[in-house]
Amino acid sequence: MLAEISALLAPIAAAIGYSSYKARQFEHAYPNIGELTDIGGYRMNAVHVPRPGTADLPPLVFIHGASGNLLDQTGAFREPLEGRAEILFVDRPGHGYSERGGPENALPSGQADAIAKLMEKRGIEKAVIIGHSFGGAIAAAFGVRHPDKTAGLLFLAPASHPWPGGIDWYYHVATTPFVGWLFNHAVVVPLGLRRLERGTLNVFHPNPRPLDYVSKTGPSLVLRPRAFYNNATDFKRLHEYLTANAPHYSEISAPTVIITGDRDEIVWEHLHSRGLARDIRGSELVTVRGVGHKPDYLATDVAIAAMEKIAGKPRDLAAIARKAEERLAGSSINQTVGTVPSSIVYSAP
C-alpha cells in the first residue's frame, strides 16, 4: 500500500519541483525593473519615470491587461514618451512583482483604489489613466471612483462590459480549493510553456507579433503559481463585477478616448469599446481597421496622439488612425495564424 502511494505521489512531487524551479528561472530571466512601495499593508510595484523638464503632457499611468505585467506597456510606450511626461507603469495587485493585498483586490474597484494610493505615495495628484484590455475595466473603475485624480482616460481594446458566455475551464480549476493548488503548482507551468508561443501570437492576431515581444515582456511570469491563481481569481470575478458596475460609467466626466481594432477576437469591439463610447458622454471612439487586440503596439502613434488630445492639443484622431492603417497595410505580415483556440496564458479579456 505504501509503495503504491509513493508511486502515485512521486510524479506529483516531481512536477511541483519542476514548476518551482521554472518559476525561479522566470524571475531570473525577467527580474523586477520597478520599485516596491508600501501603500498600507502591502506593496505595489511600478516603474516611475519622474517628470522631465521637457514635459508637454500630464502625468500618465499605464495599467496592463490580464496575464501580463508592467513590461508589456513599458515595451510599447516608454521609449516614444521619453522626455514628455511623468509616467507610472504599474504591476496590478498580485501580478508581476506587486503583492496582492486584501480580497478587495480581486475586483477592478480594489485595484483602482490601490493605484490611486500608489499615485499618492509617488506624489502624482492627477493623471491620464491608460488601460489595456483587462486594464480597461480598472481604468473605468478609476474614473468613477477617483474623478479628482483623473485628468483623462484612454482605453486600449478595453474589457468593460459583461459578455455572453463564460470563461476558460482552467480558471475554474485554478481557483478550486486543493485541486486548484495542485493544478497551479504542478500543471500550469508545463502546460503553459507549451502554449505560450501560440498564445502570444493569438493576442496579436491578425497582425504580426513583434519579434522581440516575448523576450521583452515576460509573459511566463504569469505561470508562477500565485500569479496564475490571482489572474484566475480576477477572471472569475470580472463578469459579475461588470454587470453591477458598467451602469456607473455614465458618471465619468473626464476627457475620454477609446481606441480599438475592428479585428479584435479577444475583447469584442462592438460590445466593449462601443459600449464605453455610448456610456461615457463626450468620449471619442477611434477604430483602427485591420488591427486585433494590441493597438498599444500596432497603433502606438494613435494612442500617443490621443494622450495629446486629452491634454488639450488639437489632434484629428480619425485622420491619424487612417495613416496608421496605411502603414500597417504596407507592412509585411510574415505569420499565418488562423482561428486558434484561446491559450492558457492569454485569453479574453
mmCIF file of C-alpha atoms in Angstrom:
data_model
loop_
_atom_site.group_PDB
_atom_site.id
_atom_site.type_symbol
_atom_site.label_atom_id
_atom_site.label_comp_id
_atom_site.label_asym_id
_atom_site.label_seq_id
_atom_site.Cartn_x
_atom_site.Cartn_y
_atom_site.Cartn_z
ATOM 1 C CA MET A 1 0.000 0.000 0.000
ATOM 2 C CA LEU A 2 2.778 2.406 0.973
ATOM 3 C CA ALA A 3 4.622 1.605 -2.237
ATOM 4 C CA GLU A 4 1.508 2.327 -4.282
ATOM 5 C CA ILE A 5 1.015 5.684 -2.551
ATOM 6 C CA SER A 6 4.658 6.562 -3.122
ATOM 7 C CA ALA A 7 4.369 5.622 -6.786
ATOM 8 C CA LEU A 8 1.344 7.928 -7.054
ATOM 9 C CA LEU A 9 2.910 10.870 -5.217
ATOM 10 C CA ALA A 10 6.344 10.713 -6.838
ATOM 11 C CA PRO A 11 5.322 12.193 -10.229
ATOM 12 C CA ILE A 12 3.252 14.886 -8.498
ATOM 13 C CA ALA A 13 6.217 15.829 -6.306
ATOM 14 C CA ALA A 14 8.449 15.877 -9.379
ATOM 15 C CA ALA A 15 6.021 18.139 -11.237
ATOM 16 C CA ILE A 16 5.829 20.528 -8.280
ATOM 17 C CA GLY A 17 9.617 20.585 -8.037
ATOM 18 C CA TYR A 18 9.957 21.258 -11.744
ATOM 19 C CA SER A 19 7.405 24.082 -11.592
ATOM 20 C CA SER A 20 9.161 25.671 -8.627
ATOM 21 C CA TYR A 21 12.484 25.501 -10.472
ATOM 22 C CA LYS A 22 10.991 27.032 -13.610
ATOM 23 C CA ALA A 23 9.313 29.818 -11.607
ATOM 24 C CA ARG A 24 12.734 30.835 -10.261
ATOM 25 C CA GLN A 25 14.061 30.739 -13.818
ATOM 26 C CA PHE A 26 11.281 33.052 -14.988
ATOM 27 C CA GLU A 27 12.180 35.561 -12.298
ATOM 28 C CA HIS A 28 15.860 35.308 -13.164
ATOM 29 C CA ALA A 29 15.081 35.901 -16.842
ATOM 30 C CA TYR A 30 12.743 38.817 -16.055
ATOM 31 C CA PRO A 31 13.975 40.461 -12.848
ATOM 32 C CA ASN A 32 11.992 43.285 -11.334
ATOM 33 C CA ILE A 33 12.841 46.589 -13.041
ATOM 34 C CA GLY A 34 10.430 48.535 -10.831
ATOM 35 C CA GLU A 35 10.308 49.607 -7.219
ATOM 36 C CA LEU A 36 8.053 48.271 -4.476
ATOM 37 C CA THR A 37 6.081 50.864 -2.493
ATOM 38 C CA ASP A 38 4.103 50.168 0.681
ATOM 39 C CA ILE A 39 0.598 51.549 0.201
ATOM 40 C CA GLY A 40 -0.801 50.382 3.519
ATOM 41 C CA GLY A 41 -0.106 46.783 4.487
ATOM 42 C CA TYR A 42 1.159 45.529 1.141
ATOM 43 C CA ARG A 43 3.492 46.707 -1.606
ATOM 44 C CA MET A 44 2.747 47.755 -5.141
ATOM 45 C CA ASN A 45 5.404 47.512 -7.826
ATOM 46 C CA ALA A 46 5.872 50.151 -10.508
ATOM 47 C CA VAL A 47 8.366 51.804 -12.806
ATOM 48 C CA HIS A 48 8.237 55.514 -12.046
ATOM 49 C CA VAL A 49 9.666 57.929 -14.620
ATOM 50 C CA PRO A 50 9.949 61.351 -12.915
ATOM 51 C CA ARG A 51 8.608 64.442 -14.638
ATOM 52 C CA PRO A 52 11.254 65.734 -17.064
ATOM 53 C CA GLY A 53 11.953 69.398 -17.632
ATOM 54 C CA THR A 54 10.769 68.965 -21.223
ATOM 55 C CA ALA A 55 7.342 67.561 -20.276
ATOM 56 C CA ASP A 56 4.461 68.631 -22.509
ATOM 57 C CA LEU A 57 1.943 66.055 -21.275
ATOM 58 C CA PRO A 58 0.282 65.496 -17.897
ATOM 59 C CA PRO A 59 1.347 62.507 -15.782
ATOM 60 C CA LEU A 60 0.482 59.155 -17.370
ATOM 61 C CA VAL A 61 -0.438 55.939 -15.529
ATOM 62 C CA PHE A 62 -0.413 52.673 -17.504
ATOM 63 C CA ILE A 63 -2.421 49.598 -16.454
ATOM 64 C CA HIS A 64 -1.657 46.266 -18.135
ATOM 65 C CA GLY A 65 -4.154 43.573 -19.055
ATOM 66 C CA ALA A 66 -4.788 40.004 -17.937
ATOM 67 C CA SER A 67 -1.899 37.527 -17.818
ATOM 68 C CA GLY A 68 0.519 40.454 -18.083
ATOM 69 C CA ASN A 69 2.795 42.712 -16.115
ATOM 70 C CA LEU A 70 4.219 46.209 -16.430
ATOM 71 C CA LEU A 71 6.804 45.114 -19.019
ATOM 72 C CA ASP A 72 4.010 44.936 -21.602
ATOM 73 C CA GLN A 73 3.061 48.609 -21.505
ATOM 74 C CA THR A 74 6.638 49.688 -20.805
ATOM 75 C CA GLY A 75 7.697 47.985 -24.034
ATOM 76 C CA ALA A 76 5.037 49.805 -26.033
ATOM 77 C CA PHE A 77 5.232 53.311 -24.585
ATOM 78 C CA ARG A 78 8.324 54.140 -22.551
ATOM 79 C CA GLU A 79 10.665 54.896 -25.441
ATOM 80 C CA PRO A 80 8.260 57.016 -27.563
ATOM 81 C CA LEU A 81 7.153 59.001 -24.488
ATOM 82 C CA GLU A 82 10.632 59.542 -23.055
ATOM 83 C CA GLY A 83 11.084 63.178 -22.030
ATOM 84 C CA ARG A 84 7.401 64.075 -22.452
ATOM 85 C CA ALA A 85 5.736 63.216 -19.137
ATOM 86 C CA GLU A 86 5.958 61.789 -15.666
ATOM 87 C CA ILE A 87 4.987 58.141 -16.131
ATOM 88 C CA LEU A 88 3.923 55.306 -13.846
ATOM 89 C CA PHE A 89 3.913 51.772 -15.272
ATOM 90 C CA VAL A 90 2.077 49.629 -12.720
ATOM 91 C CA ASP A 91 2.090 45.939 -11.849
ATOM 92 C CA ARG A 92 -1.536 45.333 -10.859
ATOM 93 C CA PRO A 93 -2.058 43.871 -7.341
ATOM 94 C CA GLY A 94 -0.975 40.226 -7.360
ATOM 95 C CA HIS A 95 0.607 40.470 -10.824
ATOM 96 C CA GLY A 96 4.203 40.901 -11.903
ATOM 97 C CA TYR A 97 6.046 41.767 -8.693
ATOM 98 C CA SER A 98 3.207 43.525 -6.838
ATOM 99 C CA GLU A 99 1.853 41.917 -3.692
ATOM 100 C CA ARG A 100 -1.840 41.010 -3.743
ATOM 101 C CA GLY A 101 -3.189 42.831 -0.716
ATOM 102 C CA GLY A 102 -6.680 42.092 0.587
ATOM 103 C CA PRO A 103 -9.619 40.299 -1.054
ATOM 104 C CA GLU A 104 -10.928 43.602 -2.435
ATOM 105 C CA ASN A 105 -8.048 43.496 -4.924
ATOM 106 C CA ALA A 106 -9.697 40.639 -6.793
ATOM 107 C CA LEU A 107 -12.027 43.321 -8.206
ATOM 108 C CA PRO A 108 -11.277 46.197 -10.600
ATOM 109 C CA SER A 109 -12.535 48.648 -7.961
ATOM 110 C CA GLY A 110 -9.986 47.429 -5.416
ATOM 111 C CA GLN A 111 -7.181 47.540 -7.958
ATOM 112 C CA ALA A 112 -8.206 51.080 -8.982
ATOM 113 C CA ASP A 113 -8.088 52.141 -5.332
ATOM 114 C CA ALA A 114 -4.644 50.550 -4.962
ATOM 115 C CA ILE A 115 -3.359 52.514 -7.956
ATOM 116 C CA ALA A 116 -4.821 55.715 -6.506
ATOM 117 C CA LYS A 117 -2.921 55.068 -3.255
ATOM 118 C CA LEU A 118 0.257 54.384 -5.210
ATOM 119 C CA MET A 119 -0.154 57.687 -7.059
ATOM 120 C CA GLU A 120 -0.448 59.477 -3.736
ATOM 121 C CA LYS A 121 2.707 57.808 -2.456
ATOM 122 C CA ARG A 122 4.514 58.843 -5.636
ATOM 123 C CA GLY A 123 3.289 62.422 -5.416
ATOM 124 C CA ILE A 124 1.084 62.243 -8.521
ATOM 125 C CA GLU A 125 -2.021 64.313 -7.875
ATOM 126 C CA LYS A 126 -3.760 63.790 -11.202
ATOM 127 C CA ALA A 127 -3.001 61.709 -14.288
ATOM 128 C CA VAL A 128 -4.271 60.375 -17.583
ATOM 129 C CA ILE A 129 -5.143 56.748 -16.839
ATOM 130 C CA ILE A 130 -4.402 54.326 -19.704
ATOM 131 C CA GLY A 131 -5.806 50.801 -19.529
ATOM 132 C CA HIS A 132 -5.308 47.968 -21.992
ATOM 133 C CA SER A 133 -7.726 45.008 -22.141
ATOM 134 C CA PHE A 134 -8.491 43.937 -18.535
ATOM 135 C CA GLY A 135 -6.785 47.159 -17.505
ATOM 136 C CA GLY A 136 -9.664 48.951 -19.197
ATOM 137 C CA ALA A 137 -12.065 47.722 -16.507
ATOM 138 C CA ILE A 138 -9.707 49.118 -13.879
ATOM 139 C CA ALA A 139 -9.287 52.437 -15.715
ATOM 140 C CA ALA A 140 -13.090 52.758 -15.868
ATOM 141 C CA ALA A 141 -13.359 51.991 -12.145
ATOM 142 C CA PHE A 142 -10.682 54.602 -11.503
ATOM 143 C CA GLY A 143 -12.618 57.229 -13.469
ATOM 144 C CA VAL A 144 -15.781 56.502 -11.489
ATOM 145 C CA ARG A 145 -14.177 56.264 -8.044
ATOM 146 C CA HIS A 146 -11.399 58.852 -8.296
ATOM 147 C CA PRO A 147 -12.554 61.707 -10.541
ATOM 148 C CA ASP A 148 -10.344 64.161 -8.645
ATOM 149 C CA LYS A 149 -7.276 62.152 -9.681
ATOM 150 C CA THR A 150 -8.385 61.603 -13.289
ATOM 151 C CA ALA A 151 -7.050 64.075 -15.865
ATOM 152 C CA GLY A 152 -8.375 61.836 -18.618
ATOM 153 C CA LEU A 153 -8.978 58.228 -19.635
ATOM 154 C CA LEU A 154 -7.527 56.312 -22.563
ATOM 155 C CA PHE A 155 -8.911 52.852 -23.224
ATOM 156 C CA LEU A 156 -6.983 50.463 -25.491
ATOM 157 C CA ALA A 157 -9.001 47.410 -26.620
ATOM 158 C CA PRO A 158 -10.759 47.573 -23.243
ATOM 159 C CA ALA A 159 -12.743 44.932 -21.388
ATOM 160 C CA SER A 160 -15.570 46.972 -19.896
ATOM 161 C CA HIS A 161 -18.973 45.257 -20.162
ATOM 162 C CA PRO A 162 -20.432 41.832 -19.324
ATOM 163 C CA TRP A 163 -20.158 39.408 -22.216
ATOM 164 C CA PRO A 164 -22.219 36.381 -23.246
ATOM 165 C CA GLY A 165 -20.717 33.045 -22.313
ATOM 166 C CA GLY A 166 -18.272 32.026 -19.633
ATOM 167 C CA ILE A 167 -14.528 31.843 -19.058
ATOM 168 C CA ASP A 168 -11.954 29.179 -19.886
ATOM 169 C CA TRP A 169 -12.003 25.945 -17.904
ATOM 170 C CA TYR A 170 -8.582 26.342 -16.349
ATOM 171 C CA TYR A 171 -9.621 29.483 -14.443
ATOM 172 C CA HIS A 172 -12.285 27.419 -12.671
ATOM 173 C CA VAL A 173 -9.798 24.661 -11.896
ATOM 174 C CA ALA A 174 -7.122 27.111 -10.705
ATOM 175 C CA THR A 175 -9.436 28.616 -8.087
ATOM 176 C CA THR A 176 -10.902 25.340 -6.774
ATOM 177 C CA PRO A 177 -9.762 24.529 -3.210
ATOM 178 C CA PHE A 178 -6.975 21.893 -3.006
ATOM 179 C CA VAL A 179 -7.354 20.772 -6.640
ATOM 180 C CA GLY A 180 -6.514 24.310 -7.692
ATOM 181 C CA TRP A 181 -3.371 24.336 -5.568
ATOM 182 C CA LEU A 182 -2.164 21.115 -7.216
ATOM 183 C CA PHE A 183 -3.069 22.401 -10.673
ATOM 184 C CA ASN A 184 -1.254 25.718 -10.166
ATOM 185 C CA HIS A 185 1.852 24.129 -8.660
ATOM 186 C CA ALA A 186 2.174 21.063 -10.889
ATOM 187 C CA VAL A 187 0.328 21.520 -14.199
ATOM 188 C CA VAL A 188 0.266 25.207 -15.169
ATOM 189 C CA VAL A 189 3.984 25.606 -15.905
ATOM 190 C CA PRO A 190 4.481 22.657 -18.303
ATOM 191 C CA LEU A 191 1.107 23.199 -19.974
ATOM 192 C CA GLY A 192 1.538 26.975 -20.186
ATOM 193 C CA LEU A 193 5.041 26.778 -21.642
ATOM 194 C CA ARG A 194 3.762 24.570 -24.441
ATOM 195 C CA ARG A 195 1.040 27.109 -25.251
ATOM 196 C CA LEU A 196 2.924 30.352 -24.692
ATOM 197 C CA GLU A 197 4.094 30.762 -28.278
ATOM 198 C CA ARG A 198 0.639 30.226 -29.726
ATOM 199 C CA GLY A 199 -0.958 32.377 -27.040
ATOM 200 C CA THR A 200 1.191 35.422 -27.713
ATOM 201 C CA LEU A 201 0.689 35.063 -31.472
ATOM 202 C CA ASN A 202 -3.049 34.818 -30.861
ATOM 203 C CA VAL A 203 -3.164 38.040 -28.829
ATOM 204 C CA PHE A 204 -1.692 39.941 -31.831
ATOM 205 C CA HIS A 205 -3.771 38.140 -34.475
ATOM 206 C CA PRO A 206 -4.302 39.035 -37.311
ATOM 207 C CA ASN A 207 -1.243 41.280 -37.055
ATOM 208 C CA PRO A 208 2.365 40.114 -36.767
ATOM 209 C CA ARG A 209 3.738 39.819 -33.258
ATOM 210 C CA PRO A 210 6.942 41.862 -32.769
ATOM 211 C CA LEU A 211 9.924 39.518 -32.935
ATOM 212 C CA ASP A 212 11.199 40.588 -29.517
ATOM 213 C CA TYR A 213 7.820 40.747 -27.769
ATOM 214 C CA VAL A 214 8.201 37.573 -25.690
ATOM 215 C CA SER A 215 11.824 38.255 -24.772
ATOM 216 C CA LYS A 216 10.995 41.789 -23.598
ATOM 217 C CA THR A 217 7.651 41.432 -21.830
ATOM 218 C CA GLY A 218 7.998 38.316 -19.656
ATOM 219 C CA PRO A 219 4.653 36.587 -20.302
ATOM 220 C CA SER A 220 5.914 33.482 -18.494
ATOM 221 C CA LEU A 221 5.771 35.365 -15.169
ATOM 222 C CA VAL A 222 2.021 34.675 -15.054
ATOM 223 C CA LEU A 223 2.736 30.936 -14.916
ATOM 224 C CA ARG A 224 4.094 31.238 -11.370
ATOM 225 C CA PRO A 225 1.532 29.553 -9.075
ATOM 226 C CA ARG A 226 0.489 32.587 -7.044
ATOM 227 C CA ALA A 227 0.326 34.869 -10.089
ATOM 228 C CA PHE A 228 -1.746 32.333 -12.023
ATOM 229 C CA TYR A 229 -4.135 31.948 -9.105
ATOM 230 C CA ASN A 230 -4.555 35.728 -8.834
ATOM 231 C CA ASN A 231 -5.110 36.029 -12.580
ATOM 232 C CA ALA A 232 -7.753 33.290 -12.474
ATOM 233 C CA THR A 233 -9.461 34.888 -9.484
ATOM 234 C CA ASP A 234 -9.638 38.219 -11.326
ATOM 235 C CA PHE A 235 -11.300 36.492 -14.271
ATOM 236 C CA LYS A 236 -13.840 34.651 -12.140
ATOM 237 C CA ARG A 237 -14.997 37.880 -10.506
ATOM 238 C CA LEU A 238 -14.983 40.088 -13.598
ATOM 239 C CA HIS A 239 -18.325 39.263 -15.244
ATOM 240 C CA GLU A 240 -20.350 39.766 -12.083
ATOM 241 C CA TYR A 241 -18.424 42.955 -11.311
ATOM 242 C CA LEU A 242 -19.009 44.460 -14.756
ATOM 243 C CA THR A 243 -22.704 43.560 -14.662
ATOM 244 C CA ALA A 244 -23.074 45.559 -11.453
ATOM 245 C CA ASN A 245 -20.754 48.449 -12.281
ATOM 246 C CA ALA A 246 -20.985 49.190 -16.014
ATOM 247 C CA PRO A 247 -24.119 51.310 -15.398
ATOM 248 C CA HIS A 248 -21.910 53.749 -13.438
ATOM 249 C CA TYR A 249 -19.813 54.676 -16.485
ATOM 250 C CA SER A 250 -22.271 57.476 -17.195
ATOM 251 C CA GLU A 251 -20.846 59.211 -14.097
ATOM 252 C CA ILE A 252 -17.447 59.658 -15.776
ATOM 253 C CA SER A 253 -16.822 63.244 -16.819
ATOM 254 C CA ALA A 254 -13.094 63.181 -17.612
ATOM 255 C CA PRO A 255 -11.940 63.553 -21.249
ATOM 256 C CA THR A 256 -12.036 60.050 -22.704
ATOM 257 C CA VAL A 257 -10.742 58.332 -25.825
ATOM 258 C CA ILE A 258 -11.326 54.671 -26.727
ATOM 259 C CA ILE A 259 -9.031 53.031 -29.296
ATOM 260 C CA THR A 260 -9.907 49.615 -30.672
ATOM 261 C CA GLY A 261 -9.215 47.389 -33.642
ATOM 262 C CA ASP A 262 -12.034 46.032 -35.780
ATOM 263 C CA ARG A 263 -10.361 42.603 -35.924
ATOM 264 C CA ASP A 264 -10.161 42.041 -32.169
ATOM 265 C CA GLU A 265 -11.236 38.448 -31.465
ATOM 266 C CA ILE A 266 -10.229 38.559 -27.787
ATOM 267 C CA VAL A 267 -12.272 41.513 -26.490
ATOM 268 C CA TRP A 268 -15.176 42.243 -28.802
ATOM 269 C CA GLU A 269 -15.089 45.792 -30.125
ATOM 270 C CA HIS A 270 -18.841 46.010 -30.725
ATOM 271 C CA LEU A 271 -19.644 45.132 -27.116
ATOM 272 C CA HIS A 272 -16.926 46.791 -25.057
ATOM 273 C CA SER A 273 -15.467 49.756 -26.937
ATOM 274 C CA ARG A 274 -18.743 50.831 -28.480
ATOM 275 C CA GLY A 275 -20.394 50.306 -25.126
ATOM 276 C CA LEU A 276 -17.963 52.689 -23.466
ATOM 277 C CA ALA A 277 -18.455 55.254 -26.236
ATOM 278 C CA ARG A 278 -22.209 55.017 -25.657
ATOM 279 C CA ASP A 279 -21.997 55.224 -21.867
ATOM 280 C CA ILE A 280 -19.381 57.982 -21.376
ATOM 281 C CA ARG A 281 -20.690 61.324 -22.571
ATOM 282 C CA GLY A 282 -18.324 63.244 -24.814
ATOM 283 C CA SER A 283 -15.979 60.284 -25.336
ATOM 284 C CA GLU A 284 -14.353 59.628 -28.704
ATOM 285 C CA LEU A 285 -14.183 56.178 -30.262
ATOM 286 C CA VAL A 286 -11.340 55.527 -32.704
ATOM 287 C CA THR A 287 -11.460 52.258 -34.638
ATOM 288 C CA VAL A 288 -8.254 51.232 -36.421
ATOM 289 C CA ARG A 289 -9.185 48.921 -39.271
ATOM 290 C CA GLY A 290 -7.257 45.684 -39.614
ATOM 291 C CA VAL A 291 -5.953 45.722 -36.022
ATOM 292 C CA GLY A 292 -6.594 42.999 -33.468
ATOM 293 C CA HIS A 293 -6.196 43.140 -29.691
ATOM 294 C CA LYS A 294 -2.919 45.081 -29.493
ATOM 295 C CA PRO A 295 -3.433 48.684 -30.633
ATOM 296 C CA ASP A 296 -0.909 49.628 -27.956
ATOM 297 C CA TYR A 297 1.804 48.049 -30.147
ATOM 298 C CA LEU A 298 0.241 48.278 -33.615
ATOM 299 C CA ALA A 299 -1.157 51.814 -33.322
ATOM 300 C CA THR A 300 1.114 53.357 -30.713
ATOM 301 C CA ASP A 301 1.131 56.623 -32.666
ATOM 302 C CA VAL A 302 -2.655 56.830 -32.480
ATOM 303 C CA ALA A 303 -2.578 56.180 -28.731
ATOM 304 C CA ILE A 304 0.014 58.909 -28.151
ATOM 305 C CA ALA A 305 -1.995 61.329 -30.285
ATOM 306 C CA ALA A 306 -4.985 60.512 -28.066
ATOM 307 C CA MET A 307 -2.935 61.382 -24.959
ATOM 308 C CA GLU A 308 -2.042 64.663 -26.615
ATOM 309 C CA LYS A 309 -5.691 65.386 -27.397
ATOM 310 C CA ILE A 310 -6.724 64.595 -23.834
ATOM 311 C CA ALA A 311 -4.040 67.093 -22.751
ATOM 312 C CA GLY A 312 -5.717 69.769 -24.863
ATOM 313 C CA LYS A 313 -3.701 69.646 -28.076
ATOM 314 C CA PRO A 314 -5.623 69.735 -31.374
ATOM 315 C CA ARG A 315 -5.455 66.280 -32.924
ATOM 316 C CA ASP A 316 -7.531 64.681 -35.673
ATOM 317 C CA LEU A 317 -7.523 61.134 -34.343
ATOM 318 C CA ALA A 318 -9.573 59.734 -37.213
ATOM 319 C CA ALA A 319 -7.024 61.035 -39.742
ATOM 320 C CA ILE A 320 -4.115 59.723 -37.671
ATOM 321 C CA ALA A 321 -5.836 56.320 -37.481
ATOM 322 C CA ARG A 322 -6.207 56.243 -41.284
ATOM 323 C CA LYS A 323 -2.470 56.888 -41.653
ATOM 324 C CA ALA A 324 -1.771 54.057 -39.221
ATOM 325 C CA GLU A 325 -3.954 51.766 -41.326
ATOM 326 C CA GLU A 326 -1.979 52.685 -44.440
ATOM 327 C CA ARG A 327 1.278 51.987 -42.628
ATOM 328 C CA LEU A 328 0.044 48.617 -41.388
ATOM 329 C CA ALA A 329 -1.327 47.657 -44.799
ATOM 330 C CA GLY A 330 2.067 48.323 -46.324
ATOM 331 C CA SER A 331 3.985 46.313 -43.763
ATOM 332 C CA SER A 332 4.983 42.709 -44.399
ATOM 333 C CA ILE A 333 2.973 40.145 -42.482
ATOM 334 C CA ASN A 334 5.188 37.116 -42.044
ATOM 335 C CA GLN A 335 2.933 34.998 -39.883
ATOM 336 C CA THR A 336 -0.017 32.849 -40.800
ATOM 337 C CA VAL A 337 -2.371 32.473 -37.893
ATOM 338 C CA GLY A 338 -5.886 31.251 -38.480
ATOM 339 C CA THR A 339 -8.613 30.974 -35.928
ATOM 340 C CA VAL A 340 -6.838 29.477 -32.958
ATOM 341 C CA PRO A 341 -8.016 28.272 -29.576
ATOM 342 C CA SER A 342 -7.551 30.503 -26.564
ATOM 343 C CA SER A 343 -4.361 29.974 -24.607
ATOM 344 C CA ILE A 344 -3.692 29.120 -21.019
ATOM 345 C CA VAL A 345 -1.512 32.234 -20.984
ATOM 346 C CA TYR A 346 -3.633 34.725 -22.876
ATOM 347 C CA SER A 347 -7.386 34.814 -23.259
ATOM 348 C CA ALA A 348 -10.151 37.391 -23.087
ATOM 349 C CA PRO A 349 -10.266 39.915 -21.658
#
